[in-house]
Structures are given as C-alpha cells and as structure tokens.
Coordinates of C-alpha atoms in Angstrom, one line a residue:
X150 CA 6.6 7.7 -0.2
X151 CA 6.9 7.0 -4.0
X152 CA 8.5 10.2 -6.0
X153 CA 8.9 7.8 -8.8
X154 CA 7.5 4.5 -10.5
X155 CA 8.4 1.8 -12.8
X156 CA 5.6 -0.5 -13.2
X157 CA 5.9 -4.2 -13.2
X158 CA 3.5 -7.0 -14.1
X159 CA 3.1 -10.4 -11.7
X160 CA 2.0 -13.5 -12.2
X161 CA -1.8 -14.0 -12.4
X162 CA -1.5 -17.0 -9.5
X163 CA 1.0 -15.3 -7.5
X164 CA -0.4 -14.7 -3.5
X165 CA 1.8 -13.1 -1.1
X166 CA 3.8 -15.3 1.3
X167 CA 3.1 -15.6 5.1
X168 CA 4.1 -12.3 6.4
X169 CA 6.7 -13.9 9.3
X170 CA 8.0 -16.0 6.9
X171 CA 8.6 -13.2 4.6
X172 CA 10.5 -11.0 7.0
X173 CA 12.4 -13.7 8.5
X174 CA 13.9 -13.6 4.9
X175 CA 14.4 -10.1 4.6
X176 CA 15.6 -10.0 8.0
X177 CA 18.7 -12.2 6.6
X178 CA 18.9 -9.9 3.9
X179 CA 18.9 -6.4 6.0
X180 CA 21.2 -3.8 5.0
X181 CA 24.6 -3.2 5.9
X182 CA 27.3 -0.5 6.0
X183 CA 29.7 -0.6 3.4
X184 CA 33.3 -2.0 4.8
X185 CA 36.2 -0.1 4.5
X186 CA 36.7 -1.5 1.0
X187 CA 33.9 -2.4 -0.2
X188 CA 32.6 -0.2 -2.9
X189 CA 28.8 -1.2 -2.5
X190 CA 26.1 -2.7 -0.4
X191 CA 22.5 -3.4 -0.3
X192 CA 20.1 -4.7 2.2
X193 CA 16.3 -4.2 3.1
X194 CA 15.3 -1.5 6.0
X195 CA 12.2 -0.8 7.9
X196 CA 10.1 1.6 5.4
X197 CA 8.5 3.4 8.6
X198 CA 11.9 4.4 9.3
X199 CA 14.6 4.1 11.7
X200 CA 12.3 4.0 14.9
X201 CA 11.1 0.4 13.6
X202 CA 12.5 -3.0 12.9
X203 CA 9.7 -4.5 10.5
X204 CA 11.0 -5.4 7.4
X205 CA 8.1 -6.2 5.9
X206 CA 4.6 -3.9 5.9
X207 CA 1.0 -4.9 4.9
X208 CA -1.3 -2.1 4.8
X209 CA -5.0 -2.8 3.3
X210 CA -3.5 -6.2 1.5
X211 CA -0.7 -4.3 0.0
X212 CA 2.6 -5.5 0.9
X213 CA 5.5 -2.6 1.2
X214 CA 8.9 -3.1 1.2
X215 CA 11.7 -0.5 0.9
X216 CA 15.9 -1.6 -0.7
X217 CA 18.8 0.4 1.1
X218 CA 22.2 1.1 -1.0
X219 CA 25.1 2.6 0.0
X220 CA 28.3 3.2 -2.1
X221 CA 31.4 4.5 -2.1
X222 CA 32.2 6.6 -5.5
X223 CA 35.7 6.8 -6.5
X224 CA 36.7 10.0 -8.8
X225 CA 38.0 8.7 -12.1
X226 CA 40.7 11.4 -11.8
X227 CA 41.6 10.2 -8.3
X228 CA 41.8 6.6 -9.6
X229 CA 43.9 7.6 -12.5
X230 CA 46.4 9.5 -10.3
X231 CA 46.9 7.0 -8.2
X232 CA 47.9 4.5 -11.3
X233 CA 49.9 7.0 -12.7
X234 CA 52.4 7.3 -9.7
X235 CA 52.5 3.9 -9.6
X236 CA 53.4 3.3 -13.1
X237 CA 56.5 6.1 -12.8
X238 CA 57.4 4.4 -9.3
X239 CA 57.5 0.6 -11.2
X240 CA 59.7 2.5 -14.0
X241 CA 61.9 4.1 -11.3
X242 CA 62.6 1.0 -9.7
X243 CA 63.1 -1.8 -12.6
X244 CA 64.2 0.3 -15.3
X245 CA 61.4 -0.7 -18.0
X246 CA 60.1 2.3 -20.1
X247 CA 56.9 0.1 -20.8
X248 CA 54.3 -1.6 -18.5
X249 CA 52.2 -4.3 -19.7
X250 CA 48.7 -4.0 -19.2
X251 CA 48.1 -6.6 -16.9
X252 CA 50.3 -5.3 -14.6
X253 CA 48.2 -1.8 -15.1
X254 CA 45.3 -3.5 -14.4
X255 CA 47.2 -4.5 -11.5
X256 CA 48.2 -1.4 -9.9
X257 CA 44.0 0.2 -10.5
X258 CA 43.2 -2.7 -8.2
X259 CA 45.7 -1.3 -5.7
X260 CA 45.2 2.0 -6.2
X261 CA 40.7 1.3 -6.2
X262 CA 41.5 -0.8 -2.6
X263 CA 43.6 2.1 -1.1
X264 CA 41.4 4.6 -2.2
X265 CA 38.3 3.1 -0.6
X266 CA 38.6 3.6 2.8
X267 CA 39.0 7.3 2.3
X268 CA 35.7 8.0 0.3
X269 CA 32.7 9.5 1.2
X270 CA 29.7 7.2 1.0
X271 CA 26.4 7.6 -0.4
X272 CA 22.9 6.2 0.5
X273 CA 19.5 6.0 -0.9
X274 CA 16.8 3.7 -0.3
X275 CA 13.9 2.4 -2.7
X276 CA 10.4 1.8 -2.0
X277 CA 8.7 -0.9 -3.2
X278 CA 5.3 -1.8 -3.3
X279 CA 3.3 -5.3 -4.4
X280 CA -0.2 -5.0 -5.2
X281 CA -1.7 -8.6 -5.0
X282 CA -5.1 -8.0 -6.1
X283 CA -4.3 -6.3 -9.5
X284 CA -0.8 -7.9 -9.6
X285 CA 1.4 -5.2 -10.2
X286 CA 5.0 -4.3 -8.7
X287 CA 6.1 -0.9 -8.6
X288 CA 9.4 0.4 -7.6
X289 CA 9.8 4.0 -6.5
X290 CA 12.5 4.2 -9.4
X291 CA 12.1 6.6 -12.6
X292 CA 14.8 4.5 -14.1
X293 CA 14.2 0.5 -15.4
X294 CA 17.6 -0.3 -15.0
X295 CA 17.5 0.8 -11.6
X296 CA 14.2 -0.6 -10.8
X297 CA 15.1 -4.0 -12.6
X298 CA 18.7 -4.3 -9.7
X299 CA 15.6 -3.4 -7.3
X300 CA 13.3 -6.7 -8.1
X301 CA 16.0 -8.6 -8.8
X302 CA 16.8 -8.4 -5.2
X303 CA 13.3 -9.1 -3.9
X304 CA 12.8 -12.4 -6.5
X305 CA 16.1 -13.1 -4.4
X306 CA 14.2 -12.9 -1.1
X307 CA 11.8 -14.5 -2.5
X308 CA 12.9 -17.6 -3.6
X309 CA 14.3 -18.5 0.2
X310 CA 11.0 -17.8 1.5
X311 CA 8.3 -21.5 1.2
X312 CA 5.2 -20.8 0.2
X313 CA 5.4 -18.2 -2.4
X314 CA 4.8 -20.6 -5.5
X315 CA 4.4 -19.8 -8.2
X316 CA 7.2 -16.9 -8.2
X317 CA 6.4 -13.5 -8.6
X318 CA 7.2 -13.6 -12.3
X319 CA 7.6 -9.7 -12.9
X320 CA 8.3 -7.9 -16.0
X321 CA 8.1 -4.8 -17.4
X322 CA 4.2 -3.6 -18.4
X323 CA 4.3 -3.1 -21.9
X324 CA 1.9 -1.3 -24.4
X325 CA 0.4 -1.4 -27.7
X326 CA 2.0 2.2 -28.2
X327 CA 4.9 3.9 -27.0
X328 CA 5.1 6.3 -24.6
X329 CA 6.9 8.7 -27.1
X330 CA 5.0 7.7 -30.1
X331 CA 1.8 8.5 -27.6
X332 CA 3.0 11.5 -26.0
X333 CA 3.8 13.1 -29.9
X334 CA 0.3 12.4 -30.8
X335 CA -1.2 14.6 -27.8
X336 CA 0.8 17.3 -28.5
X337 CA 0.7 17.4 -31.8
X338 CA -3.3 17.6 -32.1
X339 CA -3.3 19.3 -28.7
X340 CA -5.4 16.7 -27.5
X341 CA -4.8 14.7 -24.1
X342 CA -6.0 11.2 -23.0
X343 CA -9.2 10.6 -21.6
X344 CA -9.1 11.5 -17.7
X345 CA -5.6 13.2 -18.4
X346 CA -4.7 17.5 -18.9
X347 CA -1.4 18.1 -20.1
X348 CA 0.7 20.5 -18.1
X349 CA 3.5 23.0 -19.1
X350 CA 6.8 21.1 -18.8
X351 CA 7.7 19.1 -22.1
X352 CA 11.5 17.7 -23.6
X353 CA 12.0 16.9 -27.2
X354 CA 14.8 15.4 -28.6
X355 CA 16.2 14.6 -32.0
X356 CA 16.9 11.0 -32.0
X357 CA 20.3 11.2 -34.0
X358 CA 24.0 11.6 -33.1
X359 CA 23.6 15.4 -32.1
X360 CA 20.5 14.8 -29.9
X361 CA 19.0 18.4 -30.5
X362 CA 16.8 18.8 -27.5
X363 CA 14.4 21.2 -27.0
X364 CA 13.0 22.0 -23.5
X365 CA 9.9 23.9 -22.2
X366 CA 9.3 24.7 -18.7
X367 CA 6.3 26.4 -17.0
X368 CA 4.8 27.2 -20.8
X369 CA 1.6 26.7 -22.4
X370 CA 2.6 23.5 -25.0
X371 CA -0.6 24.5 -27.2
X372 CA 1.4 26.0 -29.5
X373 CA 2.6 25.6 -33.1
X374 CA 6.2 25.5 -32.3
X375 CA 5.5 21.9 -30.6
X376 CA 3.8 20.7 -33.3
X377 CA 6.5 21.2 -36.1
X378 CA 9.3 20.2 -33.7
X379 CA 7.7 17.2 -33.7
X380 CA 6.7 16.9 -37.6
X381 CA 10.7 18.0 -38.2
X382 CA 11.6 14.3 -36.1
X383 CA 12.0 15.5 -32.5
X384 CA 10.7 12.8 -30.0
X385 CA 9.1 14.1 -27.1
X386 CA 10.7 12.3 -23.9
X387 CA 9.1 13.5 -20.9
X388 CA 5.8 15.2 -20.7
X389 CA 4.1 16.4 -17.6
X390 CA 0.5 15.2 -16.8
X391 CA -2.2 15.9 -14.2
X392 CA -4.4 12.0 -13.7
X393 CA -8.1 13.4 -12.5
X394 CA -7.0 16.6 -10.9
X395 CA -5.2 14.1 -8.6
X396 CA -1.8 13.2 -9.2
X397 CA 0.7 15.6 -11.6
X398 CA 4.1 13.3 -12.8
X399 CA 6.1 13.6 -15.7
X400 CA 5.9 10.7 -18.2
X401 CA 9.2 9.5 -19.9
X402 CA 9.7 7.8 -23.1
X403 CA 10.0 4.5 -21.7
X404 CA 6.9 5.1 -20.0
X405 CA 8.1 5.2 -16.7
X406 CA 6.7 8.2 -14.1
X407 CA 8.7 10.7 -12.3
X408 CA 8.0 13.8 -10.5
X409 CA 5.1 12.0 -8.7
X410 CA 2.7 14.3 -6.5
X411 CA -0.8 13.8 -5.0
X412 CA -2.4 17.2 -5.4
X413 CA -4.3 19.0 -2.5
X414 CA -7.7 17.4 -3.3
X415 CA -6.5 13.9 -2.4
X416 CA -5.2 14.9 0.6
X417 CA -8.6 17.0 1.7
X418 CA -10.3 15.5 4.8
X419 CA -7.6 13.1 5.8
X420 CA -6.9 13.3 9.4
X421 CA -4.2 14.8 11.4
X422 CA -1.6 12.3 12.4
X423 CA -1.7 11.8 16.0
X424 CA 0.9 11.9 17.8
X425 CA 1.7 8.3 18.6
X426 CA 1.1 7.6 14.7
X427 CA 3.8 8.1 12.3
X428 CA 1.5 8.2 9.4
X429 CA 2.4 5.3 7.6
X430 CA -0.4 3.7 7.0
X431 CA -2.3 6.6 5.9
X432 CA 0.2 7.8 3.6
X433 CA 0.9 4.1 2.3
X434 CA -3.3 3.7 2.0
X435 CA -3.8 7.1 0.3
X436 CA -0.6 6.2 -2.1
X437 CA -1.4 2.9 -3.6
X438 CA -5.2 3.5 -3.7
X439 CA -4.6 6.5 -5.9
X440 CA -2.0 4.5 -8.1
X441 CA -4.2 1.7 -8.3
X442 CA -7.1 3.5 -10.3
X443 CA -3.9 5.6 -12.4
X444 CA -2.1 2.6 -13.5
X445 CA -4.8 1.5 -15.6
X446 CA -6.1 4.6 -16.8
X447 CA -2.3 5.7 -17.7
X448 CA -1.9 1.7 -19.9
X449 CA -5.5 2.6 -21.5
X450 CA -4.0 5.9 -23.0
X451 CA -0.8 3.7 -24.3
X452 CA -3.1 2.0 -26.1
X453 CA -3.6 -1.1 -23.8
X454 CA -1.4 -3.5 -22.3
X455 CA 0.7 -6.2 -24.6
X456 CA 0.0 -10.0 -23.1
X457 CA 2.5 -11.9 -21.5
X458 CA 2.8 -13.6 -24.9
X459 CA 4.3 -10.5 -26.9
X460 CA 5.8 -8.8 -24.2
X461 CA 9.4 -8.8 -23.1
X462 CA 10.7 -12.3 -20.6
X463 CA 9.8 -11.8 -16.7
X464 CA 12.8 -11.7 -14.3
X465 CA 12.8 -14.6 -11.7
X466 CA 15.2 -16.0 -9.9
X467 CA 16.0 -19.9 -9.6
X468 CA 14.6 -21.2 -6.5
X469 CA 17.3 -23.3 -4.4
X470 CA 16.6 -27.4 -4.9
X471 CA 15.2 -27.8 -1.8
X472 CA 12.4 -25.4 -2.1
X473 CA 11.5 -26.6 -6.0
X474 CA 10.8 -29.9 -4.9
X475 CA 9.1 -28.8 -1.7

C-alpha cells in the first residue's frame, strides 16, 4: 500500500469530516482521462481498486484516500523539431531570415497542441493516509515536492466539504537534527538509534559543484572507509534502516522514507484473505499500526520534533466565503 512516505503534521483540533460528506467531495473531484490535448490530470480513485466506487475509506479511525495522475510527456527533441520546421516554413513563406521570439513562443504552442494527441500517457496513483488520533498525514511519496502537489489537492477537497473546521493545517514534520547530519553521526561512530540496525545500502555525496557520490550496496557500512568519507565532507543521503526487526526503508536526507517493507514477522499469524475479501482492510490495519509506533521512534532519533512555532508555514487552502462564515 505505501512503498514510500513523507510525513506531515495536522492541526492539534482537526477531526475528520463526516465520511458521506467527505466523499461527496471527492466524488466531484474523481479522476479523469487526460483529453486529447491536455497534458495532465488529476482526480481521486477508489484505493481498493477498480472493483469499488468509495472514494473515501475508514479503517480502525484512519481515514485513506488514494490521488490518480495521468500525463502526457512530450520529448524535448520532438517538441523542438516540430518548432524548427515551422520556423524554416515561416522563412520560406515571408522571406524574413529572423523570427521574433514571440512568434517562437508561438509556433511551441502549436507544435505542444499537435503533438498531444499523439503521446503515450502515463499514470500513477498516490496513497494517502490521515491519522486523526496522532494527527499526522502521510503521503505514499518519497519526494516533498511531490507529496506537497498531493495535500495540496486534498486541503482542496477539503475546504468544499462543512464540518471540517479547523482545516487540516499540514506541514512538513521537522526535527531538531537533520536527517543527514543524523545519518553521518551513526555511521561515523558505527552506532544506530535506539530501536534502529543499520543495513548495507548507504549514498554519500559531496555537497559541491562536482557532487562526488559514493555508493555502497549490499556491504557491511562498519568500515573505515565510511567514516573518513564522511570526515573528508561527503554527506550521507540515503541510508537503509531496519525499525524493530519490522519494517526496512531507506532514509533520505530530507528525512523522507523510501524503499518501505514490512518484514516477515509483521506479517506472521495474519489470516488468509478469503475469498470474498480483497484484503484491504487488513493490509491498511497492519500498515498504519506499524507506521504509527515508527513515526515516533524514527522523530526521536532526529532529535525530536521542532514546534509549530520554529517549523516551516502549514499549507492550507482558503475556504470559499460561504463555508468561513458558516
């Protein structure tokens, strides 16, 4: 369900809307094909999948929804060829050995709108889950930018649903320490957080112009070789980690998680999926239970959270007049 997550902190006050009037507003906001010439588009989808039309899924409190995109890439090449030949077609015809930018500009819209209908599209979907007792967000995205488009989308929903002041209020969890000034530290006195082991899959990068990266996969990071990497500047940014013999991810240097996996021991003793379940609500249970005891655990060995005060603004969207003075 989640291969990635960006974690995100809510308001204190924040309760979940009333479910129907929550997917009501989703239901507005489901996803679309792209058009013939339109390069992107984004709507919610069922997270149990095509066989169902619920928007919006509570399982055990939590509230799961899941962000469908779809685009249509253009090759820069393709783009460019297409300009070109209309550029030496414009010369052809008016005799002018120069073309003026805005008329370049021009001809990229035409050749971007002609081109459209012929490409390829791509999807992908994102997960995202709300956990209203311990008021965090997190987005199945190993990217912040990405994740950030993500809740953007879902404040959006939001905000057209009554009932859901005060908003959601997320932002980006922040720590005391960095994730790269952290992750240094355990490697260089070969010593991992409390509850953590570190595993054999480590990146270091020189944080100047030539980015001199250094990579280690499947080896023993216990080494000597780390350690002065790190004392000659190189900032580790990505580590791989094992929570409580539980969950294995790879932590970045903006202290986001990728590479997510629930190891064997979770899954022990869980039930076979019968045949009328699609296993949903055991995945989504087992999921945001384990994630709910890592989160923490994972902040403690940044070196605590930073308060709303010193961290970074939330992202919320402007509710519509009528709703603020509802």
């Amino acid at each position: 369900m989640f291969k990635a997550a960006s974690f995100f902190r809510i308001a204190d006050d924040f309760t979940l809307p009333p479910l129907e009037a929550l997917e009501e507003a989703l239901q507005a906001s489901q996803f679309l094909p792209c058009g013939a010439t339109q390069p992107e588009s984004s709507g919610w989808v069922p997270p149990r999948g095509n066989k169902s039309t619920v928007l919006a899924e509570k399982v055990g409190g939590q509230l799961i929804v899941r962000l469908c995109t779809e685009r249509r890439p253009l090759p820069a090449s393709a783009i460019k060829d297409a300009v070109e030949q209309r550029i030496e077609q414009y010369k052809k015809e008016t005799g002018h050995e120069r073309v003026g930018a805005k008329i370049k500009k021009e001809f990229k819209e035409e050749a971007i709108h002609s081109l459209l209908p012929r490409a390829f599209t791509k999807r992908s979907s994102t997960t995202v889950w709300i956990d209203p007792v311990n008021k965090f967000l997190v987005v199945d995205s190993g990217s912040l930018t990405g994740a950030d488009k993500v809740v953007s989308q879902l404040l959006e929903v939001l905000s057209q649903v009554p009932g859901t002041a005060p908003g959601l209020m997320a932002r980006p969890v922040q720590t005391t320490m960095s994730a790269a000034t952290a992750m240094a530290h355990w490697l260089a006195s070969r010593e991992a957080p409390v509850g953590f082991t570190i595993d054999r899959d480590c990146e270091l990068k020189m944080p100047d112009d030539l980015k001199s990266t250094v990579r280690y996969s499947r080896h023993t990071l216990e080494i000597n070789e780390v350690a002065e990497h790190i004392a000659a500047g190189k900032v580790p940014t990505q580590l791989a980690m094992t929570w409580n013999d539980r969950v294995s991810f790879v932590l970045t240097d903006t202290a986001q998680v990728r590479k997510l996996k629930l190891l064997d021991v979770v899954l022990d003793g869980v039930q076979d999926k019968g045949k009328d379940d699609d296993g949903f609500d055991a995945d989504a249970a087992i999921l945001t239970g384990e994630l709910a005891a890592l989160i923490p655990d994972l902040l403690e060995a940044l070196g605590g959270e930073l308060s709303a005060e010193r961290a970074a603004p939330s992202l919320e969207s402007e509710k519509p007049a009528e709703l603020a003075d509802a």
